[in-house]
Amino acid sequence: MPGSKERLSAEELRRYAKEEYPGILVKTNKPYSKGAAFIDPDTGEVLLEGESNYKLMDKVTAPGFETSWAKNQPPKLFDVKPKILLKNYAEKMFSRG
């Protein structure tokens, strides 16, 4: 990274978050310099925040850091994929034909 040691671009922070915590939203310190944060996409809750992109990355990569949101997520109760019964589907299509 050119310039200051404590510089981290938004692209690098988003790339890291996408690899380590898929599905998480990343708020960077641009354009208003109000700090950076990892946000839960389902609830909008701020999971972790820092004064800058570098400070947030420094917190996440610190030794001994464990995320409570990524490891101990309970399974979603209503995350059931619909099951298509081929017999019923075939009969329905046959009746339409």
mmCIF file with all atom_site columns, C-alpha atoms in Angstrom:
data_model
loop_
_atom_site.group_PDB
_atom_site.id
_atom_site.type_symbol
_atom_site.label_atom_id
_atom_site.label_alt_id
_atom_site.label_comp_id
_atom_site.label_asym_id
_atom_site.label_entity_id
_atom_site.label_seq_id
_atom_site.pdbx_PDB_ins_code
_atom_site.Cartn_x
_atom_site.Cartn_y
_atom_site.Cartn_z
_atom_site.occupancy
_atom_site.B_iso_or_equiv
_atom_site.pdbx_formal_charge
_atom_site.auth_seq_id
_atom_site.auth_comp_id
_atom_site.auth_asym_id
_atom_site.auth_atom_id
_atom_site.pdbx_PDB_model_num
ATOM 1  C CA . MET A 1 1  ? 0.000   0.000   0.000   1.00 0.00 ? 1  MET A CA 1
ATOM 2  C CA . PRO A 1 2  ? 1.562   3.274   -1.024  1.00 0.00 ? 2  PRO A CA 1
ATOM 3  C CA . GLY A 1 3  ? 1.790   6.114   1.458   1.00 0.00 ? 3  GLY A CA 1
ATOM 4  C CA . SER A 1 4  ? 0.923   5.698   5.095   1.00 0.00 ? 4  SER A CA 1
ATOM 5  C CA . LYS A 1 5  ? 1.191   2.326   6.802   1.00 0.00 ? 5  LYS A CA 1
ATOM 6  C CA . GLU A 1 6  ? -2.315  2.756   8.149   1.00 0.00 ? 6  GLU A CA 1
ATOM 7  C CA . ARG A 1 7  ? -4.079  2.975   4.790   1.00 0.00 ? 7  ARG A CA 1
ATOM 8  C CA . LEU A 1 8  ? -6.458  0.355   3.519   1.00 0.00 ? 8  LEU A CA 1
ATOM 9  C CA . SER A 1 9  ? -8.696  0.829   0.516   1.00 0.00 ? 9  SER A CA 1
ATOM 10 C CA . ALA A 1 10 ? -12.391 0.026   0.586   1.00 0.00 ? 10 ALA A CA 1
ATOM 11 C CA . GLU A 1 11 ? -11.861 -2.526  -2.174  1.00 0.00 ? 11 GLU A CA 1
ATOM 12 C CA . GLU A 1 12 ? -9.333  -4.459  -0.099  1.00 0.00 ? 12 GLU A CA 1
ATOM 13 C CA . LEU A 1 13 ? -11.597 -4.405  2.958   1.00 0.00 ? 13 LEU A CA 1
ATOM 14 C CA . ARG A 1 14 ? -14.591 -5.644  0.932   1.00 0.00 ? 14 ARG A CA 1
ATOM 15 C CA . ARG A 1 15 ? -12.505 -8.388  -0.690  1.00 0.00 ? 15 ARG A CA 1
ATOM 16 C CA . TYR A 1 16 ? -11.323 -9.608  2.716   1.00 0.00 ? 16 TYR A CA 1
ATOM 17 C CA . ALA A 1 17 ? -14.863 -9.562  4.151   1.00 0.00 ? 17 ALA A CA 1
ATOM 18 C CA . LYS A 1 18 ? -16.232 -11.433 1.128   1.00 0.00 ? 18 LYS A CA 1
ATOM 19 C CA . GLU A 1 19 ? -13.636 -14.193 1.554   1.00 0.00 ? 19 GLU A CA 1
ATOM 20 C CA . GLU A 1 20 ? -13.817 -14.530 5.341   1.00 0.00 ? 20 GLU A CA 1
ATOM 21 C CA . TYR A 1 21 ? -17.457 -13.666 6.106   1.00 0.00 ? 21 TYR A CA 1
ATOM 22 C CA . PRO A 1 22 ? -19.631 -14.276 3.012   1.00 0.00 ? 22 PRO A CA 1
ATOM 23 C CA . GLY A 1 23 ? -22.859 -12.322 2.908   1.00 0.00 ? 23 GLY A CA 1
ATOM 24 C CA . ILE A 1 24 ? -21.775 -9.594  5.330   1.00 0.00 ? 24 ILE A CA 1
ATOM 25 C CA . LEU A 1 25 ? -22.250 -5.935  4.411   1.00 0.00 ? 25 LEU A CA 1
ATOM 26 C CA . VAL A 1 26 ? -19.262 -3.612  4.606   1.00 0.00 ? 26 VAL A CA 1
ATOM 27 C CA . LYS A 1 27 ? -19.593 0.120   5.308   1.00 0.00 ? 27 LYS A CA 1
ATOM 28 C CA . THR A 1 28 ? -16.345 1.908   4.563   1.00 0.00 ? 28 THR A CA 1
ATOM 29 C CA . ASN A 1 29 ? -15.052 5.245   5.762   1.00 0.00 ? 29 ASN A CA 1
ATOM 30 C CA . LYS A 1 30 ? -15.614 6.932   2.402   1.00 0.00 ? 30 LYS A CA 1
ATOM 31 C CA . PRO A 1 31 ? -16.919 9.492   1.469   1.00 0.00 ? 31 PRO A CA 1
ATOM 32 C CA . TYR A 1 32 ? -17.629 11.014  4.885   1.00 0.00 ? 32 TYR A CA 1
ATOM 33 C CA . SER A 1 33 ? -14.848 9.486   7.038   1.00 0.00 ? 33 SER A CA 1
ATOM 34 C CA . LYS A 1 34 ? -17.278 8.403   9.762   1.00 0.00 ? 34 LYS A CA 1
ATOM 35 C CA . GLY A 1 35 ? -15.652 5.039   10.330  1.00 0.00 ? 35 GLY A CA 1
ATOM 36 C CA . ALA A 1 36 ? -15.981 1.554   8.875   1.00 0.00 ? 36 ALA A CA 1
ATOM 37 C CA . ALA A 1 37 ? -18.257 -1.270  9.963   1.00 0.00 ? 37 ALA A CA 1
ATOM 38 C CA . PHE A 1 38 ? -19.375 -4.828  9.295   1.00 0.00 ? 38 PHE A CA 1
ATOM 39 C CA . ILE A 1 39 ? -23.181 -4.986  9.199   1.00 0.00 ? 39 ILE A CA 1
ATOM 40 C CA . ASP A 1 40 ? -25.538 -7.965  9.399   1.00 0.00 ? 40 ASP A CA 1
ATOM 41 C CA . PRO A 1 41 ? -27.595 -7.944  6.158   1.00 0.00 ? 41 PRO A CA 1
ATOM 42 C CA . ASP A 1 42 ? -30.675 -9.512  7.768   1.00 0.00 ? 42 ASP A CA 1
ATOM 43 C CA . THR A 1 43 ? -31.107 -7.293  10.818  1.00 0.00 ? 43 THR A CA 1
ATOM 44 C CA . GLY A 1 44 ? -29.031 -4.205  9.967   1.00 0.00 ? 44 GLY A CA 1
ATOM 45 C CA . GLU A 1 45 ? -27.150 -4.615  13.251  1.00 0.00 ? 45 GLU A CA 1
ATOM 46 C CA . VAL A 1 46 ? -23.588 -3.287  13.383  1.00 0.00 ? 46 VAL A CA 1
ATOM 47 C CA . LEU A 1 47 ? -21.451 -6.306  14.215  1.00 0.00 ? 47 LEU A CA 1
ATOM 48 C CA . LEU A 1 48 ? -18.053 -4.622  14.414  1.00 0.00 ? 48 LEU A CA 1
ATOM 49 C CA . GLU A 1 49 ? -16.864 -1.099  13.769  1.00 0.00 ? 49 GLU A CA 1
ATOM 50 C CA . GLY A 1 50 ? -13.660 0.896   13.657  1.00 0.00 ? 50 GLY A CA 1
ATOM 51 C CA . GLU A 1 51 ? -12.553 4.503   13.202  1.00 0.00 ? 51 GLU A CA 1
ATOM 52 C CA . SER A 1 52 ? -11.133 3.711   9.743   1.00 0.00 ? 52 SER A CA 1
ATOM 53 C CA . ASN A 1 53 ? -10.812 0.847   7.280   1.00 0.00 ? 53 ASN A CA 1
ATOM 54 C CA . TYR A 1 54 ? -7.378  0.014   8.676   1.00 0.00 ? 54 TYR A CA 1
ATOM 55 C CA . LYS A 1 55 ? -8.545  0.041   12.317  1.00 0.00 ? 55 LYS A CA 1
ATOM 56 C CA . LEU A 1 56 ? -11.430 -2.300  11.470  1.00 0.00 ? 56 LEU A CA 1
ATOM 57 C CA . MET A 1 57 ? -9.106  -4.671  9.614   1.00 0.00 ? 57 MET A CA 1
ATOM 58 C CA . ASP A 1 58 ? -6.651  -4.477  12.511  1.00 0.00 ? 58 ASP A CA 1
ATOM 59 C CA . LYS A 1 59 ? -9.411  -5.580  14.941  1.00 0.00 ? 59 LYS A CA 1
ATOM 60 C CA . VAL A 1 60 ? -10.482 -8.485  12.747  1.00 0.00 ? 60 VAL A CA 1
ATOM 61 C CA . THR A 1 61 ? -6.986  -9.809  12.098  1.00 0.00 ? 61 THR A CA 1
ATOM 62 C CA . ALA A 1 62 ? -5.791  -9.423  15.714  1.00 0.00 ? 62 ALA A CA 1
ATOM 63 C CA . PRO A 1 63 ? -4.618  -12.652 17.337  1.00 0.00 ? 63 PRO A CA 1
ATOM 64 C CA . GLY A 1 64 ? -7.265  -14.191 19.547  1.00 0.00 ? 64 GLY A CA 1
ATOM 65 C CA . PHE A 1 65 ? -10.166 -12.406 17.824  1.00 0.00 ? 65 PHE A CA 1
ATOM 66 C CA . GLU A 1 66 ? -13.247 -14.597 17.525  1.00 0.00 ? 66 GLU A CA 1
ATOM 67 C CA . THR A 1 67 ? -16.456 -13.617 15.828  1.00 0.00 ? 67 THR A CA 1
ATOM 68 C CA . SER A 1 68 ? -19.634 -14.420 17.646  1.00 0.00 ? 68 SER A CA 1
ATOM 69 C CA . TRP A 1 69 ? -21.742 -13.867 14.546  1.00 0.00 ? 69 TRP A CA 1
ATOM 70 C CA . ALA A 1 70 ? -19.926 -16.151 12.098  1.00 0.00 ? 70 ALA A CA 1
ATOM 71 C CA . LYS A 1 71 ? -19.251 -19.272 14.170  1.00 0.00 ? 71 LYS A CA 1
ATOM 72 C CA . ASN A 1 72 ? -22.259 -19.707 16.434  1.00 0.00 ? 72 ASN A CA 1
ATOM 73 C CA . GLN A 1 73 ? -25.129 -18.872 14.115  1.00 0.00 ? 73 GLN A CA 1
ATOM 74 C CA . PRO A 1 74 ? -28.222 -20.909 14.871  1.00 0.00 ? 74 PRO A CA 1
ATOM 75 C CA . PRO A 1 75 ? -29.845 -22.491 11.825  1.00 0.00 ? 75 PRO A CA 1
ATOM 76 C CA . LYS A 1 76 ? -32.720 -20.567 10.323  1.00 0.00 ? 76 LYS A CA 1
ATOM 77 C CA . LEU A 1 77 ? -36.037 -22.148 11.242  1.00 0.00 ? 77 LEU A CA 1
ATOM 78 C CA . PHE A 1 78 ? -37.881 -21.445 8.017   1.00 0.00 ? 78 PHE A CA 1
ATOM 79 C CA . ASP A 1 79 ? -35.077 -21.890 5.499   1.00 0.00 ? 79 ASP A CA 1
ATOM 80 C CA . VAL A 1 80 ? -36.729 -24.825 3.755   1.00 0.00 ? 80 VAL A CA 1
ATOM 81 C CA . LYS A 1 81 ? -36.399 -25.219 0.019   1.00 0.00 ? 81 LYS A CA 1
ATOM 82 C CA . PRO A 1 82 ? -39.606 -26.162 -1.778  1.00 0.00 ? 82 PRO A CA 1
ATOM 83 C CA . LYS A 1 83 ? -39.843 -29.723 -2.977  1.00 0.00 ? 83 LYS A CA 1
ATOM 84 C CA . ILE A 1 84 ? -41.379 -30.307 -6.386  1.00 0.00 ? 84 ILE A CA 1
ATOM 85 C CA . LEU A 1 85 ? -43.183 -33.589 -6.759  1.00 0.00 ? 85 LEU A CA 1
ATOM 86 C CA . LEU A 1 86 ? -42.475 -34.722 -10.301 1.00 0.00 ? 86 LEU A CA 1
ATOM 87 C CA . LYS A 1 87 ? -45.643 -36.816 -10.518 1.00 0.00 ? 87 LYS A CA 1
ATOM 88 C CA . ASN A 1 88 ? -47.879 -33.860 -9.633  1.00 0.00 ? 88 ASN A CA 1
ATOM 89 C CA . TYR A 1 89 ? -45.919 -31.535 -11.905 1.00 0.00 ? 89 TYR A CA 1
ATOM 90 C CA . ALA A 1 90 ? -46.145 -33.937 -14.835 1.00 0.00 ? 90 ALA A CA 1
ATOM 91 C CA . GLU A 1 91 ? -49.909 -34.403 -14.350 1.00 0.00 ? 91 GLU A CA 1
ATOM 92 C CA . LYS A 1 92 ? -50.420 -30.647 -14.193 1.00 0.00 ? 92 LYS A CA 1
ATOM 93 C CA . MET A 1 93 ? -48.440 -30.065 -17.380 1.00 0.00 ? 93 MET A CA 1
ATOM 94 C CA . PHE A 1 94 ? -50.255 -32.898 -19.128 1.00 0.00 ? 94 PHE A CA 1
ATOM 95 C CA . SER A 1 95 ? -53.636 -31.403 -18.236 1.00 0.00 ? 95 SER A CA 1
ATOM 96 C CA . ARG A 1 96 ? -52.551 -28.008 -19.593 1.00 0.00 ? 96 ARG A CA 1
ATOM 97 C CA . GLY A 1 97 ? -51.370 -29.573 -22.867 1.00 0.00 ? 97 GLY A CA 1
#
